[in-house]
């Protein structure tokens, strides 16, 4: 029976290669080309490239299309809005879709308290605004973030981002009053205490960490990804999150949950906070919020969000009408199609296969993740846990050659993450996993030992 993947040429084919060459003459190399393919059509979790190849998409536009490419309800809403108006500027004239989406987010984000929502254009901008609002409300200058965290590429967001290469190197100086503390990354526990209760998960431990970092009394906010995205799909242990929330409360520090990658069903619940019973003061969302249109949001406690004076927040494009109606359609689809639960089920399926492979391939050091936010970490040696970035790039290249698009992650570039649309059915997931398994076998052999390989144009070091 014909599968979903159908290859007419090698991947990348001649047309993709030609466009890539044109791209190199027109676009700076700083914008990464993570895969060498050029796409002409996308539907659900299937991409058609310029050479007529049909590929399975486990990258989902870097976690933007949890509702799948070209979700019919999103298309319909955007088309109808285009016939009304494409832009007014929310600071100039009010339109209902902005308000309705703000009301919906105020309702569906964790916590029954009164909230407000501000719309901006990108995740980085939402993070910048979270810090602005937190500083204004608390009157404090400092912000605490985490090792392995990723919060965007604008200057303040970069200061909060941890990974040096390729994000930070050469781009300083960075914004001041940003302090970084260790993330509870149990597989790479700095205290060598893997497999036990999180050794950082007490307020006492946090007090100790802060004793050498920054006075908690000068900290406006702590920003955390409850499962690291770009940092390698590492979920924080529940006891750590509980201790962090208690520590923050005791010191009058606001908690910002960065749910830009974890949000909108990816972890098997609408928001990762729900796994922890965490009610953050502020929550940033973007990516899958508008099904492919650029939109980001900052939602938070009404008293905090109302602190800045009129005119202190906003922007020309924030809350674009096309994006707002798309966002409403996305939230409807999330509910109507129970996409978080569907993602939870496909997450189980993916994790089970990854765990099965971990028995066979010694290069798989760890399998982890909440819901459909699943990843495996590849190592050169299981005992030393030495990250193996080279083998990761080779597996991804081999998967692409077999018609599967997927991304790496992790500070050390050695994590394979899955961001398949939550709408994908079992048949598609299984076929994608089949291609990944074949790529693993071709790269490392059945027993996990590296085999010689021929260079297929491989992925750039990272995305976000
Ligand atoms: C957790 C997290 N925060 C912030 C960002 C930045 O979002 P954007 O690329 O839209 O600026 C990202 C992007 O990957 C992210 O994963």
GROMACS .gro file of C-alpha atoms and ligand atoms in nm:
model
  480
    1UNK     CA    1   0.000   0.000   0.000
    2UNK     CA    2   0.134   0.344  -0.091
    3UNK     CA    3   0.242   0.539   0.213
    4UNK     CA    4   0.215   0.908   0.285
    5UNK     CA    5   0.581   0.966   0.206
    6UNK     CA    6   0.637   0.964  -0.169
    7UNK     CA    7   0.976   1.056  -0.304
    8UNK     CA    8   1.021   1.147  -0.670
    9UNK     CA    9   1.384   1.257  -0.635
   10UNK     CA   10   1.659   1.238  -0.380
   11UNK     CA   11   1.597   1.478  -0.091
   12UNK     CA   12   1.681   1.757  -0.143
   13UNK     CA   13   1.598   1.740  -0.515
   14UNK     CA   14   1.732   1.972  -0.784
   15UNK     CA   15   1.467   2.241  -0.740
   16UNK     CA   16   1.517   2.259  -0.365
   17UNK     CA   17   1.891   2.279  -0.416
   18UNK     CA   18   1.854   2.557  -0.674
   19UNK     CA   19   1.635   2.764  -0.439
   20UNK     CA   20   1.880   2.709  -0.156
   21UNK     CA   21   2.160   2.843  -0.376
   22UNK     CA   22   1.944   3.148  -0.462
   23UNK     CA   23   1.866   3.192  -0.093
   24UNK     CA   24   2.236   3.200  -0.011
   25UNK     CA   25   2.283   3.495  -0.249
   26UNK     CA   26   1.985   3.692  -0.113
   27UNK     CA   27   1.952   3.608   0.258
   28UNK     CA   28   2.224   3.635   0.524
   29UNK     CA   29   2.372   3.307   0.646
   30UNK     CA   30   2.278   3.406   1.003
   31UNK     CA   31   1.921   3.291   0.928
   32UNK     CA   32   1.967   2.914   0.952
   33UNK     CA   33   1.856   2.671   0.680
   34UNK     CA   34   1.785   2.383   0.912
   35UNK     CA   35   1.678   2.158   0.626
   36UNK     CA   36   1.775   2.197   0.261
   37UNK     CA   37   1.422   2.151   0.126
   38UNK     CA   38   1.195   2.411  -0.029
   39UNK     CA   39   0.821   2.362   0.026
   40UNK     CA   40   0.540   2.454  -0.212
   41UNK     CA   41   0.241   2.315  -0.023
   42UNK     CA   42   0.157   2.197   0.328
   43UNK     CA   43  -0.153   2.019   0.456
   44UNK     CA   44  -0.206   1.869   0.802
   45UNK     CA   45   0.131   1.707   0.874
   46UNK     CA   46   0.235   1.658   0.511
   47UNK     CA   47   0.470   1.878   0.311
   48UNK     CA   48   0.513   1.880  -0.066
   49UNK     CA   49   0.848   2.010  -0.178
   50UNK     CA   50   0.949   2.190  -0.497
   51UNK     CA   51   1.052   1.859  -0.655
   52UNK     CA   52   0.713   1.698  -0.595
   53UNK     CA   53   0.829   1.489  -0.298
   54UNK     CA   54   0.574   1.425  -0.024
   55UNK     CA   55   0.727   1.435   0.323
   56UNK     CA   56   0.598   1.387   0.677
   57UNK     CA   57   0.635   1.692   0.897
   58UNK     CA   58   0.750   1.627   1.255
   59UNK     CA   59   0.875   1.986   1.288
   60UNK     CA   60   0.535   2.158   1.261
   61UNK     CA   61   0.687   2.496   1.172
   62UNK     CA   62   0.888   2.477   1.500
   63UNK     CA   63   0.579   2.399   1.706
   64UNK     CA   64   0.354   2.655   1.537
   65UNK     CA   65   0.100   2.429   1.372
   66UNK     CA   66  -0.032   2.212   1.656
   67UNK     CA   67  -0.365   2.231   1.467
   68UNK     CA   68  -0.192   2.118   1.146
   69UNK     CA   69  -0.107   2.312   0.832
   70UNK     CA   70  -0.407   2.482   0.671
   71UNK     CA   71  -0.663   2.384   0.932
   72UNK     CA   72  -0.996   2.441   0.751
   73UNK     CA   73  -1.147   2.653   1.030
   74UNK     CA   74  -0.838   2.874   1.045
   75UNK     CA   75  -0.845   2.920   0.667
   76UNK     CA   76  -1.213   3.008   0.669
   77UNK     CA   77  -1.176   3.260   0.951
   78UNK     CA   78  -0.877   3.430   0.788
   79UNK     CA   79  -1.043   3.445   0.444
   80UNK     CA   80  -1.356   3.603   0.592
   81UNK     CA   81  -1.149   3.855   0.788
   82UNK     CA   82  -0.950   3.949   0.476
   83UNK     CA   83  -1.277   4.059   0.318
   84UNK     CA   84  -1.340   4.292   0.613
   85UNK     CA   85  -0.999   4.449   0.692
   86UNK     CA   86  -0.640   4.327   0.731
   87UNK     CA   87  -0.504   4.596   0.960
   88UNK     CA   88  -0.626   4.893   1.158
   89UNK     CA   89  -0.383   4.922   1.446
   90UNK     CA   90  -0.547   4.826   1.776
   91UNK     CA   91  -0.419   5.143   1.949
   92UNK     CA   92  -0.603   5.347   1.682
   93UNK     CA   93  -0.939   5.171   1.652
   94UNK     CA   94  -1.081   4.883   1.853
   95UNK     CA   95  -1.202   4.562   1.688
   96UNK     CA   96  -1.385   4.276   1.850
   97UNK     CA   97  -1.162   3.979   1.758
   98UNK     CA   98  -0.872   4.119   1.968
   99UNK     CA   99  -1.101   4.156   2.269
  100UNK     CA  100  -1.268   3.819   2.220
  101UNK     CA  101  -0.933   3.639   2.195
  102UNK     CA  102  -0.808   3.824   2.504
  103UNK     CA  103  -1.123   3.714   2.690
  104UNK     CA  104  -1.070   3.354   2.577
  105UNK     CA  105  -0.706   3.350   2.689
  106UNK     CA  106  -0.797   3.512   3.020
  107UNK     CA  107  -1.042   3.227   3.067
  108UNK     CA  108  -0.838   2.926   2.952
  109UNK     CA  109  -0.499   3.012   3.105
  110UNK     CA  110  -0.436   2.871   3.455
  111UNK     CA  111  -0.602   3.044   3.749
  112UNK     CA  112  -0.957   3.168   3.803
  113UNK     CA  113  -0.843   3.518   3.903
  114UNK     CA  114  -0.909   3.829   3.696
  115UNK     CA  115  -0.663   3.863   3.407
  116UNK     CA  116  -0.569   4.086   3.115
  117UNK     CA  117  -0.407   3.995   2.783
  118UNK     CA  118  -0.182   4.199   2.554
  119UNK     CA  119  -0.107   4.084   2.197
  120UNK     CA  120   0.226   4.128   2.022
  121UNK     CA  121   0.392   3.970   1.719
  122UNK     CA  122   0.652   3.719   1.833
  123UNK     CA  123   0.749   3.510   2.130
  124UNK     CA  124   1.050   3.730   2.203
  125UNK     CA  125   0.826   4.036   2.213
  126UNK     CA  126   0.588   3.864   2.457
  127UNK     CA  127   0.885   3.784   2.681
  128UNK     CA  128   1.013   4.144   2.661
  129UNK     CA  129   0.669   4.269   2.763
  130UNK     CA  130   0.648   4.021   3.050
  131UNK     CA  131   0.970   4.165   3.191
  132UNK     CA  132   0.856   4.524   3.133
  133UNK     CA  133   0.529   4.464   3.315
  134UNK     CA  134   0.693   4.270   3.601
  135UNK     CA  135   0.951   4.545   3.655
  136UNK     CA  136   0.687   4.817   3.647
  137UNK     CA  137   0.460   4.637   3.893
  138UNK     CA  138   0.729   4.536   4.144
  139UNK     CA  139   0.957   4.838   4.103
  140UNK     CA  140   1.246   4.588   4.106
  141UNK     CA  141   1.518   4.561   3.841
  142UNK     CA  142   1.639   4.200   3.833
  143UNK     CA  143   1.511   3.902   3.636
  144UNK     CA  144   1.609   3.541   3.700
  145UNK     CA  145   1.624   3.288   3.421
  146UNK     CA  146   1.763   2.938   3.370
  147UNK     CA  147   2.056   2.760   3.217
  148UNK     CA  148   1.942   2.587   2.895
  149UNK     CA  149   1.648   2.829   2.865
  150UNK     CA  150   1.545   2.987   2.536
  151UNK     CA  151   1.333   3.301   2.527
  152UNK     CA  152   1.402   3.460   2.188
  153UNK     CA  153   1.649   3.663   1.990
  154UNK     CA  154   1.577   4.030   2.067
  155UNK     CA  155   1.830   4.191   2.297
  156UNK     CA  156   1.654   4.140   2.631
  157UNK     CA  157   1.522   3.798   2.528
  158UNK     CA  158   1.876   3.705   2.424
  159UNK     CA  159   2.004   3.810   2.764
  160UNK     CA  160   1.753   3.562   2.912
  161UNK     CA  161   1.845   3.291   2.659
  162UNK     CA  162   2.116   3.057   2.774
  163UNK     CA  163   2.271   2.888   2.471
  164UNK     CA  164   2.580   3.072   2.357
  165UNK     CA  165   2.626   2.925   2.010
  166UNK     CA  166   2.463   3.017   1.780
  167UNK     CA  167   2.238   3.259   1.968
  168UNK     CA  168   2.458   3.482   2.183
  169UNK     CA  169   2.813   3.462   2.054
  170UNK     CA  170   2.915   3.799   1.911
  171UNK     CA  171   2.585   3.974   1.985
  172UNK     CA  172   2.661   4.137   2.322
  173UNK     CA  173   2.648   4.348   2.526
  174UNK     CA  174   2.329   4.210   2.671
  175UNK     CA  175   2.068   4.372   2.893
  176UNK     CA  176   2.179   4.406   3.256
  177UNK     CA  177   2.014   4.271   3.572
  178UNK     CA  178   1.962   3.924   3.429
  179UNK     CA  179   2.071   3.635   3.654
  180UNK     CA  180   2.088   3.272   3.548
  181UNK     CA  181   2.044   2.976   3.780
  182UNK     CA  182   2.072   2.600   3.708
  183UNK     CA  183   1.774   2.427   3.547
  184UNK     CA  184   1.666   2.100   3.711
  185UNK     CA  185   1.795   1.892   3.418
  186UNK     CA  186   1.799   1.556   3.598
  187UNK     CA  187   1.971   1.359   3.319
  188UNK     CA  188   2.261   1.604   3.347
  189UNK     CA  189   2.231   1.667   3.720
  190UNK     CA  190   2.524   1.882   3.831
  191UNK     CA  191   2.519   1.705   4.169
  192UNK     CA  192   2.528   1.357   4.011
  193UNK     CA  193   2.202   1.265   4.180
  194UNK     CA  194   2.006   1.122   3.889
  195UNK     CA  195   1.705   0.903   3.949
  196UNK     CA  196   1.620   1.045   4.291
  197UNK     CA  197   1.399   1.328   4.407
  198UNK     CA  198   1.521   1.650   4.248
  199UNK     CA  199   1.818   1.767   4.454
  200UNK     CA  200   1.731   2.131   4.383
  201UNK     CA  201   1.364   2.090   4.468
  202UNK     CA  202   1.352   2.256   4.808
  203UNK     CA  203   1.322   2.621   4.903
  204UNK     CA  204   1.639   2.570   5.114
  205UNK     CA  205   1.833   2.475   4.800
  206UNK     CA  206   1.694   2.776   4.620
  207UNK     CA  207   1.793   3.004   4.909
  208UNK     CA  208   2.147   2.861   4.875
  209UNK     CA  209   2.155   2.922   4.500
  210UNK     CA  210   2.031   3.278   4.544
  211UNK     CA  211   2.289   3.344   4.817
  212UNK     CA  212   2.552   3.357   4.544
  213UNK     CA  213   2.340   3.496   4.261
  214UNK     CA  214   2.121   3.796   4.343
  215UNK     CA  215   1.927   3.943   4.634
  216UNK     CA  216   1.575   3.797   4.601
  217UNK     CA  217   1.442   4.131   4.726
  218UNK     CA  218   1.560   4.298   4.405
  219UNK     CA  219   1.410   4.036   4.173
  220UNK     CA  220   1.099   4.133   3.976
  221UNK     CA  221   1.040   3.793   3.815
  222UNK     CA  222   1.163   3.443   3.751
  223UNK     CA  223   1.098   3.319   3.398
  224UNK     CA  224   1.078   2.944   3.342
  225UNK     CA  225   0.995   2.697   3.067
  226UNK     CA  226   0.829   2.409   3.252
  227UNK     CA  227   0.961   2.183   2.979
  228UNK     CA  228   1.265   2.327   2.805
  229UNK     CA  229   1.199   2.373   2.433
  230UNK     CA  230   1.515   2.461   2.244
  231UNK     CA  231   1.705   2.349   2.554
  232UNK     CA  232   1.619   1.986   2.479
  233UNK     CA  233   1.265   1.901   2.593
  234UNK     CA  234   1.349   1.862   2.961
  235UNK     CA  235   1.046   1.875   3.191
  236UNK     CA  236   1.111   2.026   3.534
  237UNK     CA  237   1.040   1.786   3.824
  238UNK     CA  238   0.716   1.869   4.006
  239UNK     CA  239   0.888   1.914   4.342
  240UNK     CA  240   1.121   2.172   4.188
  241UNK     CA  241   0.835   2.376   4.044
  242UNK     CA  242   0.654   2.362   4.376
  243UNK     CA  243   0.964   2.481   4.562
  244UNK     CA  244   1.027   2.756   4.307
  245UNK     CA  245   0.670   2.885   4.332
  246UNK     CA  246   0.693   2.886   4.714
  247UNK     CA  247   1.031   3.063   4.705
  248UNK     CA  248   0.898   3.326   4.464
  249UNK     CA  249   0.588   3.386   4.675
  250UNK     CA  250   0.792   3.421   4.992
  251UNK     CA  251   1.010   3.689   4.830
  252UNK     CA  252   0.741   3.881   4.637
  253UNK     CA  253   0.885   3.764   4.304
  254UNK     CA  254   0.650   3.716   4.007
  255UNK     CA  255   0.657   3.384   3.819
  256UNK     CA  256   0.649   3.408   3.439
  257UNK     CA  257   0.567   3.077   3.271
  258UNK     CA  258   0.706   3.085   2.918
  259UNK     CA  259   0.458   2.858   2.742
  260UNK     CA  260   0.556   2.965   2.393
  261UNK     CA  261   0.663   2.613   2.294
  262UNK     CA  262   0.478   2.409   2.560
  263UNK     CA  263   0.148   2.586   2.500
  264UNK     CA  264  -0.168   2.493   2.319
  265UNK     CA  265  -0.188   2.123   2.381
  266UNK     CA  266   0.172   2.025   2.309
  267UNK     CA  267   0.227   1.866   2.651
  268UNK     CA  268  -0.107   1.682   2.656
  269UNK     CA  269  -0.280   1.965   2.842
  270UNK     CA  270  -0.361   2.308   2.704
  271UNK     CA  271  -0.072   2.450   2.911
  272UNK     CA  272   0.222   2.278   3.080
  273UNK     CA  273   0.138   2.468   3.404
  274UNK     CA  274  -0.162   2.236   3.438
  275UNK     CA  275   0.068   1.936   3.493
  276UNK     CA  276   0.211   2.113   3.797
  277UNK     CA  277  -0.096   2.288   3.936
  278UNK     CA  278   0.108   2.607   3.884
  279UNK     CA  279  -0.080   2.935   3.854
  280UNK     CA  280   0.179   3.180   3.721
  281UNK     CA  281   0.148   3.555   3.763
  282UNK     CA  282   0.224   3.602   3.393
  283UNK     CA  283   0.218   3.361   3.101
  284UNK     CA  284   0.369   3.411   2.756
  285UNK     CA  285   0.225   3.230   2.453
  286UNK     CA  286   0.294   3.243   2.079
  287UNK     CA  287   0.371   2.972   1.819
  288UNK     CA  288   0.054   2.756   1.797
  289UNK     CA  289  -0.168   3.036   1.927
  290UNK     CA  290  -0.275   3.140   1.576
  291UNK     CA  291  -0.227   2.827   1.365
  292UNK     CA  292   0.054   2.972   1.152
  293UNK     CA  293  -0.015   3.343   1.165
  294UNK     CA  294   0.229   3.555   1.365
  295UNK     CA  295   0.076   3.628   1.703
  296UNK     CA  296   0.201   3.621   2.062
  297UNK     CA  297   0.035   3.707   2.389
  298UNK     CA  298   0.114   3.810   2.741
  299UNK     CA  299  -0.161   3.711   2.983
  300UNK     CA  300  -0.145   3.787   3.352
  301UNK     CA  301  -0.296   3.893   3.680
  302UNK     CA  302  -0.511   4.200   3.623
  303UNK     CA  303  -0.339   4.400   3.898
  304UNK     CA  304   0.004   4.329   3.747
  305UNK     CA  305  -0.098   4.388   3.386
  306UNK     CA  306  -0.279   4.712   3.473
  307UNK     CA  307   0.030   4.863   3.638
  308UNK     CA  308   0.192   5.030   3.333
  309UNK     CA  309   0.048   5.369   3.234
  310UNK     CA  310  -0.158   5.416   2.913
  311UNK     CA  311   0.068   5.410   2.607
  312UNK     CA  312   0.337   5.210   2.789
  313UNK     CA  313   0.246   4.887   2.609
  314UNK     CA  314   0.148   4.791   2.255
  315UNK     CA  315   0.281   4.835   1.902
  316UNK     CA  316   0.177   4.891   1.541
  317UNK     CA  317   0.101   4.531   1.444
  318UNK     CA  318   0.026   4.362   1.779
  319UNK     CA  319  -0.299   4.168   1.764
  320UNK     CA  320  -0.330   4.176   1.386
  321UNK     CA  321  -0.696   4.106   1.296
  322UNK     CA  322  -0.614   3.810   1.069
  323UNK     CA  323  -0.408   3.654   1.346
  324UNK     CA  324  -0.676   3.719   1.610
  325UNK     CA  325  -0.952   3.543   1.414
  326UNK     CA  326  -0.708   3.259   1.345
  327UNK     CA  327  -0.641   3.238   1.721
  328UNK     CA  328  -1.013   3.207   1.794
  329UNK     CA  329  -1.041   2.929   1.534
  330UNK     CA  330  -0.742   2.752   1.691
  331UNK     CA  331  -0.897   2.759   2.038
  332UNK     CA  332  -1.226   2.629   1.895
  333UNK     CA  333  -1.041   2.345   1.719
  334UNK     CA  334  -0.844   2.261   2.033
  335UNK     CA  335  -1.172   2.211   2.217
  336UNK     CA  336  -1.383   2.057   1.940
  337UNK     CA  337  -1.116   1.805   1.837
  338UNK     CA  338  -0.981   1.747   2.193
  339UNK     CA  339  -0.633   1.810   2.055
  340UNK     CA  340  -0.446   1.808   2.389
  341UNK     CA  341  -0.585   1.458   2.460
  342UNK     CA  342  -0.508   1.348   2.105
  343UNK     CA  343  -0.153   1.475   2.149
  344UNK     CA  344  -0.128   1.284   2.476
  345UNK     CA  345  -0.219   0.963   2.294
  346UNK     CA  346   0.027   1.015   2.009
  347UNK     CA  347   0.288   1.116   2.268
  348UNK     CA  348   0.242   0.774   2.434
  349UNK     CA  349   0.286   0.608   2.098
  350UNK     CA  350   0.603   0.800   2.019
  351UNK     CA  351   0.752   0.751   2.364
  352UNK     CA  352   0.685   0.376   2.353
  353UNK     CA  353   0.875   0.348   2.024
  354UNK     CA  354   1.161   0.566   2.152
  355UNK     CA  355   1.186   0.350   2.464
  356UNK     CA  356   1.187   0.035   2.252
  357UNK     CA  357   1.470   0.184   2.045
  358UNK     CA  358   1.661   0.277   2.361
  359UNK     CA  359   1.685  -0.099   2.429
  360UNK     CA  360   1.843  -0.151   2.087
  361UNK     CA  361   2.048   0.161   2.019
  362UNK     CA  362   2.306   0.238   2.283
  363UNK     CA  363   2.339   0.594   2.151
  364UNK     CA  364   1.996   0.677   2.300
  365UNK     CA  365   2.078   0.801   2.648
  366UNK     CA  366   1.743   0.939   2.758
  367UNK     CA  367   1.380   0.942   2.643
  368UNK     CA  368   1.157   1.207   2.799
  369UNK     CA  369   0.885   1.466   2.768
  370UNK     CA  370   0.527   1.551   2.859
  371UNK     CA  371   0.241   1.456   2.625
  372UNK     CA  372   0.341   1.498   2.262
  373UNK     CA  373   0.649   1.706   2.355
  374UNK     CA  374   0.874   1.400   2.333
  375UNK     CA  375   1.246   1.376   2.267
  376UNK     CA  376   1.545   1.147   2.287
  377UNK     CA  377   1.894   1.252   2.382
  378UNK     CA  378   2.183   1.091   2.191
  379UNK     CA  379   2.514   1.021   2.360
  380UNK     CA  380   2.851   0.881   2.257
  381UNK     CA  381   2.876   0.684   2.581
  382UNK     CA  382   2.586   0.602   2.812
  383UNK     CA  383   2.808   0.593   3.119
  384UNK     CA  384   2.965   0.936   3.072
  385UNK     CA  385   2.655   1.075   2.895
  386UNK     CA  386   2.884   1.256   2.651
  387UNK     CA  387   2.652   1.441   2.408
  388UNK     CA  388   2.677   1.321   2.048
  389UNK     CA  389   2.585   1.612   1.824
  390UNK     CA  390   2.747   1.460   1.515
  391UNK     CA  391   2.540   1.143   1.527
  392UNK     CA  392   2.225   1.347   1.592
  393UNK     CA  393   2.286   1.551   1.275
  394UNK     CA  394   2.347   1.232   1.079
  395UNK     CA  395   2.026   1.068   1.200
  396UNK     CA  396   1.827   1.381   1.110
  397UNK     CA  397   1.987   1.395   0.765
  398UNK     CA  398   1.916   1.025   0.712
  399UNK     CA  399   1.553   1.077   0.822
  400UNK     CA  400   1.514   1.366   0.580
  401UNK     CA  401   1.655   1.151   0.301
  402UNK     CA  402   1.371   0.907   0.382
  403UNK     CA  403   1.105   1.178   0.374
  404UNK     CA  404   1.077   1.281   0.740
  405UNK     CA  405   1.135   1.640   0.849
  406UNK     CA  406   1.230   1.679   1.213
  407UNK     CA  407   1.445   1.897   1.434
  408UNK     CA  408   1.723   1.872   1.684
  409UNK     CA  409   1.734   2.064   2.012
  410UNK     CA  410   1.947   2.093   2.322
  411UNK     CA  411   2.235   2.305   2.439
  412UNK     CA  412   2.467   2.037   2.302
  413UNK     CA  413   2.268   1.983   1.980
  414UNK     CA  414   2.220   1.615   2.064
  415UNK     CA  415   1.844   1.591   2.119
  416UNK     CA  416   1.590   1.478   1.859
  417UNK     CA  417   1.255   1.640   1.932
  418UNK     CA  418   0.911   1.574   1.787
  419UNK     CA  419   0.678   1.865   1.713
  420UNK     CA  420   0.432   1.685   1.485
  421UNK     CA  421   0.092   1.854   1.451
  422UNK     CA  422  -0.146   1.724   1.719
  423UNK     CA  423  -0.399   1.655   1.445
  424UNK     CA  424  -0.176   1.380   1.298
  425UNK     CA  425  -0.337   1.035   1.308
  426UNK     CA  426  -0.171   0.710   1.418
  427UNK     CA  427  -0.099   0.600   1.063
  428UNK     CA  428   0.100   0.913   0.989
  429UNK     CA  429   0.283   0.903   1.323
  430UNK     CA  430   0.376   0.537   1.268
  431UNK     CA  431   0.501   0.603   0.918
  432UNK     CA  432   0.712   0.896   1.041
  433UNK     CA  433   0.851   0.682   1.323
  434UNK     CA  434   0.927   0.409   1.069
  435UNK     CA  435   1.139   0.656   0.871
  436UNK     CA  436   1.318   0.765   1.189
  437UNK     CA  437   1.387   0.405   1.287
  438UNK     CA  438   1.527   0.333   0.941
  439UNK     CA  439   1.744   0.644   0.976
  440UNK     CA  440   1.876   0.523   1.312
  441UNK     CA  441   1.953   0.178   1.174
  442UNK     CA  442   2.126   0.327   0.869
  443UNK     CA  443   2.331   0.563   1.085
  444UNK     CA  444   2.428   0.360   1.388
  445UNK     CA  445   2.348   0.003   1.286
  446UNK     CA  446   2.117  -0.228   1.479
  447UNK     CA  447   2.353  -0.257   1.775
  448UNK     CA  448   2.407   0.115   1.822
  449UNK     CA  449   2.761   0.117   1.687
  450UNK     CA  450   2.834   0.404   1.446
  451UNK     CA  451   2.866   0.299   1.081
  452UNK     CA  452   3.037   0.488   0.797
  453UNK     CA  453   2.805   0.734   0.629
  454UNK     CA  454   2.787   0.940   0.317
  455UNK     CA  455   2.726   1.311   0.367
  456UNK     CA  456   2.373   1.423   0.281
  457UNK     CA  457   2.340   1.802   0.329
  458UNK     CA  458   2.273   1.807   0.699
  459UNK     CA  459   2.080   2.035   0.930
  460UNK     CA  460   2.223   2.357   1.061
  461UNK     CA  461   2.308   2.351   1.431
  462UNK     CA  462   1.977   2.466   1.571
  463UNK     CA  463   1.647   2.644   1.534
  464UNK     CA  464   1.455   2.772   1.831
  465LIG     C1  465   1.008   2.892   2.500
  465LIG     C2  466   1.028   2.996   2.394
  465LIG     N1  467   1.026   3.126   2.429
  465LIG     C3  468   1.042   3.223   2.337
  465LIG     C4  469   1.064   3.192   2.204
  465LIG     C5  470   1.083   3.302   2.103
  465LIG     O1  471   0.976   3.306   2.015
  465LIG     P1  472   0.991   3.381   1.873
  465LIG     O2  473   1.084   3.300   1.792
  465LIG     O3  474   0.851   3.385   1.821
  465LIG     O4  475   1.044   3.516   1.904
  465LIG     C6  476   1.067   3.058   2.165
  465LIG     C7  477   1.092   3.021   2.025
  465LIG     O5  478   1.127   2.911   1.994
  465LIG     C8  479   1.050   2.958   2.262
  465LIG     O6  480   1.053   2.827   2.230
   0.00000   0.00000   0.00000
